[in-house]
């Protein structure tokens, strides 16, 4: 049996993870895992199994709202998911071939560089994401990846053009490799690929990332379930809290200015990049 205070803690943790995951497009696993391991003393392998369920629950709760409001770009999601899947399978196959310390350093530097790019965007754009300087992309037009959404913060219909499709595909390939090689979530990489490389506005980038994470996590959840690392009495209360949190978060996100989302997102990226870099040198934080 699970204690009432532990149950309440997991519900609250799930709620917070769902809200932040839906707003930022990062799944919420990086919020859940430290709480389960540090605050509750749970073995890391069971915490990772629970975080997979959290990602699926966040995706499910947020995607329903984002689809209804036409915030996410379904064509971009399905196209980039091809790269993520190829990368994840390749990463799993190469696991053990490349030293993980080198991989952590490389991916950490990549995330820190992306943080710097976001900081520059934050300083240059204060209220809204615009696509005025984005020229039509041949591949994006052929694949019909361009989109539009109604921004509830500015009360405007925003049309955007997707740029640098090969670069975004390559970044998602790298994200898949990171996931397969290191066993980490790739939500931050997904947002980076769409926002920094493909020049999509931050809101549809975050919304589309939520959908993609659910697809990726669902594929790996079966493996975690059959090896016994998904424990129902831990995963279920977390999932309940996450679904409610994701629905709330998806509503909040649509009323936030992109600047505010970046202000929340940049410290998380900096922490993730620093954590990976230090882990490459044998230091855990």
Tab-separated table of C-alpha atoms in Angstrom:
chain	number	residue	atom	x	y	z
A	1	UNK	CA	0.000	0.000	0.000
A	2	UNK	CA	1.070	3.559	-0.625
A	3	UNK	CA	0.977	6.137	2.184
A	4	UNK	CA	-1.521	9.009	1.904
A	5	UNK	CA	1.192	11.678	2.091
A	6	UNK	CA	3.181	9.945	-0.665
A	7	UNK	CA	0.042	9.712	-2.791
A	8	UNK	CA	-0.649	13.413	-2.288
A	9	UNK	CA	2.965	14.285	-3.116
A	10	UNK	CA	2.790	12.306	-6.363
A	11	UNK	CA	-0.503	13.925	-7.378
A	12	UNK	CA	0.918	17.417	-6.729
A	13	UNK	CA	4.179	16.516	-8.485
A	14	UNK	CA	2.226	15.217	-11.465
A	15	UNK	CA	0.095	18.368	-11.555
A	16	UNK	CA	3.159	20.662	-11.595
A	17	UNK	CA	4.974	18.478	-14.118
A	18	UNK	CA	1.924	18.513	-16.388
A	19	UNK	CA	1.560	22.308	-16.238
A	20	UNK	CA	5.245	23.030	-16.957
A	21	UNK	CA	5.531	20.219	-19.501
A	22	UNK	CA	2.563	21.504	-21.504
A	23	UNK	CA	3.777	25.124	-21.437
A	24	UNK	CA	7.366	24.342	-22.433
A	25	UNK	CA	6.956	21.172	-24.512
A	26	UNK	CA	9.464	19.195	-22.419
A	27	UNK	CA	7.296	16.391	-21.055
A	28	UNK	CA	7.807	16.895	-17.319
A	29	UNK	CA	10.080	13.900	-16.768
A	30	UNK	CA	12.967	16.093	-15.582
A	31	UNK	CA	10.669	17.430	-12.839
A	32	UNK	CA	9.318	14.072	-11.719
A	33	UNK	CA	12.552	12.042	-11.640
A	34	UNK	CA	14.457	14.170	-9.054
A	35	UNK	CA	11.422	14.311	-6.735
A	36	UNK	CA	10.876	10.550	-6.899
A	37	UNK	CA	14.545	9.729	-6.303
A	38	UNK	CA	15.534	12.444	-3.802
A	39	UNK	CA	12.303	13.213	-1.912
A	40	UNK	CA	10.807	9.710	-1.966
A	41	UNK	CA	13.946	7.574	-2.155
A	42	UNK	CA	12.748	5.613	-5.185
A	43	UNK	CA	15.241	3.591	-7.220
A	44	UNK	CA	16.279	5.495	-10.362
A	45	UNK	CA	15.120	2.735	-12.738
A	46	UNK	CA	11.559	2.928	-11.382
A	47	UNK	CA	11.687	6.727	-11.477
A	48	UNK	CA	12.651	6.604	-15.166
A	49	UNK	CA	9.807	4.157	-15.852
A	50	UNK	CA	7.375	6.533	-14.124
A	51	UNK	CA	8.752	9.509	-16.074
A	52	UNK	CA	7.936	7.710	-19.351
A	53	UNK	CA	4.293	7.497	-18.239
A	54	UNK	CA	4.437	11.172	-17.225
A	55	UNK	CA	5.577	12.134	-20.737
A	56	UNK	CA	2.738	10.150	-22.339
A	57	UNK	CA	0.191	11.651	-19.938
A	58	UNK	CA	1.487	15.203	-20.554
A	59	UNK	CA	1.313	14.653	-24.299
A	60	UNK	CA	-2.204	13.227	-24.107
A	61	UNK	CA	-3.598	16.007	-21.923
A	62	UNK	CA	-1.923	18.870	-23.791
A	63	UNK	CA	-2.340	17.588	-27.346
A	64	UNK	CA	-6.129	17.412	-27.049
A	65	UNK	CA	-6.277	21.126	-26.227
A	66	UNK	CA	-3.642	22.102	-28.788
A	67	UNK	CA	-5.373	20.153	-31.558
A	68	UNK	CA	-8.721	21.700	-30.711
A	69	UNK	CA	-7.216	25.208	-30.878
A	70	UNK	CA	-5.108	24.387	-33.977
A	71	UNK	CA	-1.939	25.367	-32.155
A	72	UNK	CA	0.265	22.423	-33.122
A	73	UNK	CA	1.607	21.658	-36.605
A	74	UNK	CA	0.680	18.041	-37.325
A	75	UNK	CA	2.645	17.838	-40.595
A	76	UNK	CA	5.854	19.078	-38.941
A	77	UNK	CA	5.337	16.639	-36.055
A	78	UNK	CA	4.957	13.579	-38.278
A	79	UNK	CA	7.840	14.609	-40.545
A	80	UNK	CA	10.284	15.201	-37.684
A	81	UNK	CA	9.134	12.078	-35.854
A	82	UNK	CA	10.674	10.040	-38.704
A	83	UNK	CA	14.086	11.519	-37.841
A	84	UNK	CA	13.581	10.999	-34.099
A	85	UNK	CA	12.662	7.339	-34.583
A	86	UNK	CA	15.624	6.658	-36.892
A	87	UNK	CA	17.937	8.387	-34.416
A	88	UNK	CA	16.537	6.524	-31.398
A	89	UNK	CA	16.878	3.114	-33.072
A	90	UNK	CA	20.412	3.964	-34.257
A	91	UNK	CA	21.321	5.239	-30.802
A	92	UNK	CA	20.096	2.056	-29.148
A	93	UNK	CA	22.114	-0.005	-31.643
A	94	UNK	CA	25.270	2.071	-31.021
A	95	UNK	CA	24.844	2.016	-27.240
A	96	UNK	CA	28.195	1.166	-25.668
A	97	UNK	CA	30.234	1.849	-28.822
A	98	UNK	CA	30.837	5.565	-28.125
A	99	UNK	CA	31.976	6.579	-24.592
A	100	UNK	CA	29.028	8.184	-22.791
A	101	UNK	CA	31.240	10.816	-21.182
A	102	UNK	CA	32.075	12.257	-24.616
A	103	UNK	CA	28.401	12.180	-25.624
A	104	UNK	CA	27.297	14.005	-22.476
A	105	UNK	CA	29.893	16.732	-23.099
A	106	UNK	CA	28.903	17.159	-26.769
A	107	UNK	CA	25.158	17.237	-26.093
A	108	UNK	CA	25.680	19.506	-23.087
A	109	UNK	CA	27.572	22.016	-25.240
A	110	UNK	CA	24.827	21.820	-27.869
A	111	UNK	CA	22.105	22.613	-25.320
A	112	UNK	CA	24.145	25.470	-23.805
A	113	UNK	CA	24.681	26.948	-27.275
A	114	UNK	CA	20.929	26.736	-27.904
A	115	UNK	CA	20.346	28.518	-24.585
A	116	UNK	CA	22.580	31.342	-25.790
A	117	UNK	CA	20.573	31.553	-29.039
A	118	UNK	CA	17.342	31.784	-27.045
A	119	UNK	CA	18.803	34.513	-24.834
A	120	UNK	CA	19.628	36.518	-27.976
A	121	UNK	CA	16.047	36.010	-29.184
A	122	UNK	CA	14.727	37.114	-25.810
A	123	UNK	CA	16.749	40.329	-25.960
A	124	UNK	CA	15.784	41.012	-29.572
A	125	UNK	CA	12.046	40.217	-29.445
A	126	UNK	CA	10.112	41.432	-26.462
A	127	UNK	CA	6.465	40.792	-27.197
A	128	UNK	CA	5.797	38.397	-30.030
A	129	UNK	CA	7.517	35.911	-32.278
A	130	UNK	CA	7.528	37.128	-35.841
A	131	UNK	CA	8.493	35.497	-39.110
A	132	UNK	CA	8.986	38.641	-41.152
A	133	UNK	CA	12.582	37.785	-42.092
A	134	UNK	CA	11.855	34.162	-42.963
A	135	UNK	CA	11.946	33.537	-46.705
A	136	UNK	CA	9.888	30.742	-48.313
A	137	UNK	CA	11.590	27.353	-48.042
A	138	UNK	CA	11.358	24.988	-51.020
A	139	UNK	CA	11.069	21.780	-48.984
A	140	UNK	CA	8.651	23.340	-46.498
A	141	UNK	CA	6.380	24.392	-49.369
A	142	UNK	CA	6.608	20.992	-51.074
A	143	UNK	CA	5.756	19.204	-47.816
A	144	UNK	CA	3.205	21.891	-46.861
A	145	UNK	CA	4.784	22.474	-43.456
A	146	UNK	CA	3.918	26.175	-43.162
A	147	UNK	CA	1.086	26.938	-40.750
A	148	UNK	CA	-0.859	29.473	-38.748
A	149	UNK	CA	-2.421	29.801	-35.297
A	150	UNK	CA	-4.530	32.223	-33.326
A	151	UNK	CA	-2.476	33.884	-30.590
A	152	UNK	CA	-4.788	34.452	-27.627
A	153	UNK	CA	-2.230	36.724	-25.953
A	154	UNK	CA	-2.176	39.239	-28.814
A	155	UNK	CA	-5.644	38.438	-30.247
A	156	UNK	CA	-4.083	37.987	-33.692
A	157	UNK	CA	-3.939	35.278	-36.348
A	158	UNK	CA	-0.240	34.459	-36.853
A	159	UNK	CA	0.903	32.921	-40.127
A	160	UNK	CA	4.405	31.470	-40.214
A	161	UNK	CA	6.768	29.880	-42.701
A	162	UNK	CA	9.000	26.945	-41.806
A	163	UNK	CA	12.667	27.345	-42.734
A	164	UNK	CA	15.756	25.091	-42.931
A	165	UNK	CA	13.888	21.781	-43.071
A	166	UNK	CA	17.085	19.659	-43.505
A	167	UNK	CA	18.637	21.366	-40.449
A	168	UNK	CA	15.563	20.625	-38.354
A	169	UNK	CA	15.540	17.007	-39.541
A	170	UNK	CA	19.233	16.648	-38.643
A	171	UNK	CA	18.640	18.135	-35.193
A	172	UNK	CA	15.824	15.657	-34.580
A	173	UNK	CA	18.111	12.842	-35.716
A	174	UNK	CA	20.596	14.039	-33.078
A	175	UNK	CA	17.773	14.242	-30.511
A	176	UNK	CA	16.839	10.641	-31.257
A	177	UNK	CA	20.470	9.568	-30.945
A	178	UNK	CA	20.711	11.319	-27.569
A	179	UNK	CA	17.578	9.551	-26.406
A	180	UNK	CA	18.749	6.122	-27.603
A	181	UNK	CA	22.377	6.446	-26.483
A	182	UNK	CA	21.891	8.170	-23.139
A	183	UNK	CA	18.329	7.221	-22.197
A	184	UNK	CA	17.283	10.859	-21.823
A	185	UNK	CA	14.159	12.671	-22.942
A	186	UNK	CA	14.473	14.828	-26.052
A	187	UNK	CA	11.724	17.404	-25.486
A	188	UNK	CA	14.197	20.287	-25.197
A	189	UNK	CA	15.902	19.206	-28.417
A	190	UNK	CA	12.548	19.145	-30.213
A	191	UNK	CA	11.746	22.715	-29.205
A	192	UNK	CA	15.277	23.790	-30.173
A	193	UNK	CA	14.910	22.174	-33.612
A	194	UNK	CA	11.644	23.956	-34.383
A	195	UNK	CA	12.239	27.303	-32.676
A	196	UNK	CA	15.961	27.938	-33.264
A	197	UNK	CA	16.596	26.063	-36.510
A	198	UNK	CA	13.302	25.892	-38.417
A	199	UNK	CA	12.256	29.386	-37.241
A	200	UNK	CA	8.792	28.355	-36.119
A	201	UNK	CA	7.171	30.583	-33.455
A	202	UNK	CA	7.727	29.317	-29.920
A	203	UNK	CA	4.077	28.497	-29.164
A	204	UNK	CA	3.490	26.039	-32.050
A	205	UNK	CA	7.014	24.676	-31.428
A	206	UNK	CA	6.095	23.829	-27.834
A	207	UNK	CA	2.674	22.455	-28.800
A	208	UNK	CA	4.116	20.294	-31.586
A	209	UNK	CA	6.856	19.027	-29.261
A	210	UNK	CA	4.177	17.812	-26.826
A	211	UNK	CA	2.600	15.622	-29.502
A	212	UNK	CA	5.941	14.240	-30.692
A	213	UNK	CA	7.105	13.333	-27.177
A	214	UNK	CA	4.011	11.224	-26.617
A	215	UNK	CA	4.653	9.242	-29.808
A	216	UNK	CA	8.306	8.662	-28.881
A	217	UNK	CA	7.553	7.735	-25.255
A	218	UNK	CA	4.730	5.363	-26.215
A	219	UNK	CA	7.167	3.395	-28.374
A	220	UNK	CA	9.567	2.860	-25.459
A	221	UNK	CA	6.896	2.383	-22.756
A	222	UNK	CA	6.247	-1.203	-23.848
A	223	UNK	CA	9.873	-2.138	-23.162
A	224	UNK	CA	9.794	-0.487	-19.719
A	225	UNK	CA	6.502	-2.187	-18.878
A	226	UNK	CA	7.670	-5.703	-19.726
A	227	UNK	CA	10.973	-5.335	-17.879
A	228	UNK	CA	9.019	-4.405	-14.742
A	229	UNK	CA	10.244	-0.825	-14.251
A	230	UNK	CA	6.800	0.758	-14.596
A	231	UNK	CA	5.152	0.339	-11.185
A	232	UNK	CA	1.364	0.979	-11.363
A	233	UNK	CA	0.912	2.370	-7.822
A	234	UNK	CA	3.533	5.047	-8.643
A	235	UNK	CA	2.727	5.696	-12.291
A	236	UNK	CA	-1.069	5.947	-11.930
A	237	UNK	CA	-1.318	8.811	-9.371
A	238	UNK	CA	1.411	10.672	-11.256
A	239	UNK	CA	-0.458	10.222	-14.533
A	240	UNK	CA	-3.733	11.466	-13.017
A	241	UNK	CA	-2.060	14.630	-11.756
A	242	UNK	CA	-0.171	15.114	-15.026
A	243	UNK	CA	-3.250	14.871	-17.264
A	244	UNK	CA	-5.048	17.575	-15.269
A	245	UNK	CA	-1.867	19.667	-15.146
A	246	UNK	CA	-1.307	19.322	-18.890
A	247	UNK	CA	-4.842	20.498	-19.684
A	248	UNK	CA	-4.351	23.519	-17.405
A	249	UNK	CA	-0.863	24.187	-18.788
A	250	UNK	CA	-2.031	24.064	-22.404
A	251	UNK	CA	-4.629	26.740	-21.593
A	252	UNK	CA	-2.130	28.923	-19.725
A	253	UNK	CA	0.471	28.685	-22.510
A	254	UNK	CA	-1.867	30.132	-25.133
A	255	UNK	CA	-2.363	33.296	-23.071
A	256	UNK	CA	1.344	33.851	-22.365
A	257	UNK	CA	3.619	36.105	-24.388
A	258	UNK	CA	6.500	34.216	-26.087
A	259	UNK	CA	8.897	36.330	-24.005
A	260	UNK	CA	7.463	34.860	-20.786
A	261	UNK	CA	7.763	31.294	-22.103
A	262	UNK	CA	11.397	31.926	-23.009
A	263	UNK	CA	12.106	33.369	-19.546
A	264	UNK	CA	10.812	30.100	-18.026
A	265	UNK	CA	12.474	27.868	-20.629
A	266	UNK	CA	16.011	29.346	-20.688
A	267	UNK	CA	16.952	28.471	-17.034
A	268	UNK	CA	15.743	24.902	-17.618
A	269	UNK	CA	17.871	24.642	-20.770
A	270	UNK	CA	20.881	26.087	-18.924
A	271	UNK	CA	20.414	23.596	-16.074
A	272	UNK	CA	20.021	20.669	-18.506
A	273	UNK	CA	23.094	21.688	-20.522
A	274	UNK	CA	25.226	22.237	-17.426
A	275	UNK	CA	24.056	18.961	-15.910
A	276	UNK	CA	25.003	17.018	-19.064
A	277	UNK	CA	28.358	18.792	-19.396
A	278	UNK	CA	29.320	18.101	-15.777
A	279	UNK	CA	28.099	14.512	-16.044
A	280	UNK	CA	30.540	14.078	-18.926
A	281	UNK	CA	33.328	15.011	-16.506
A	282	UNK	CA	31.989	12.653	-13.830
A	283	UNK	CA	30.192	15.249	-11.693
A	284	UNK	CA	26.513	14.686	-10.838
A	285	UNK	CA	24.234	17.549	-9.801
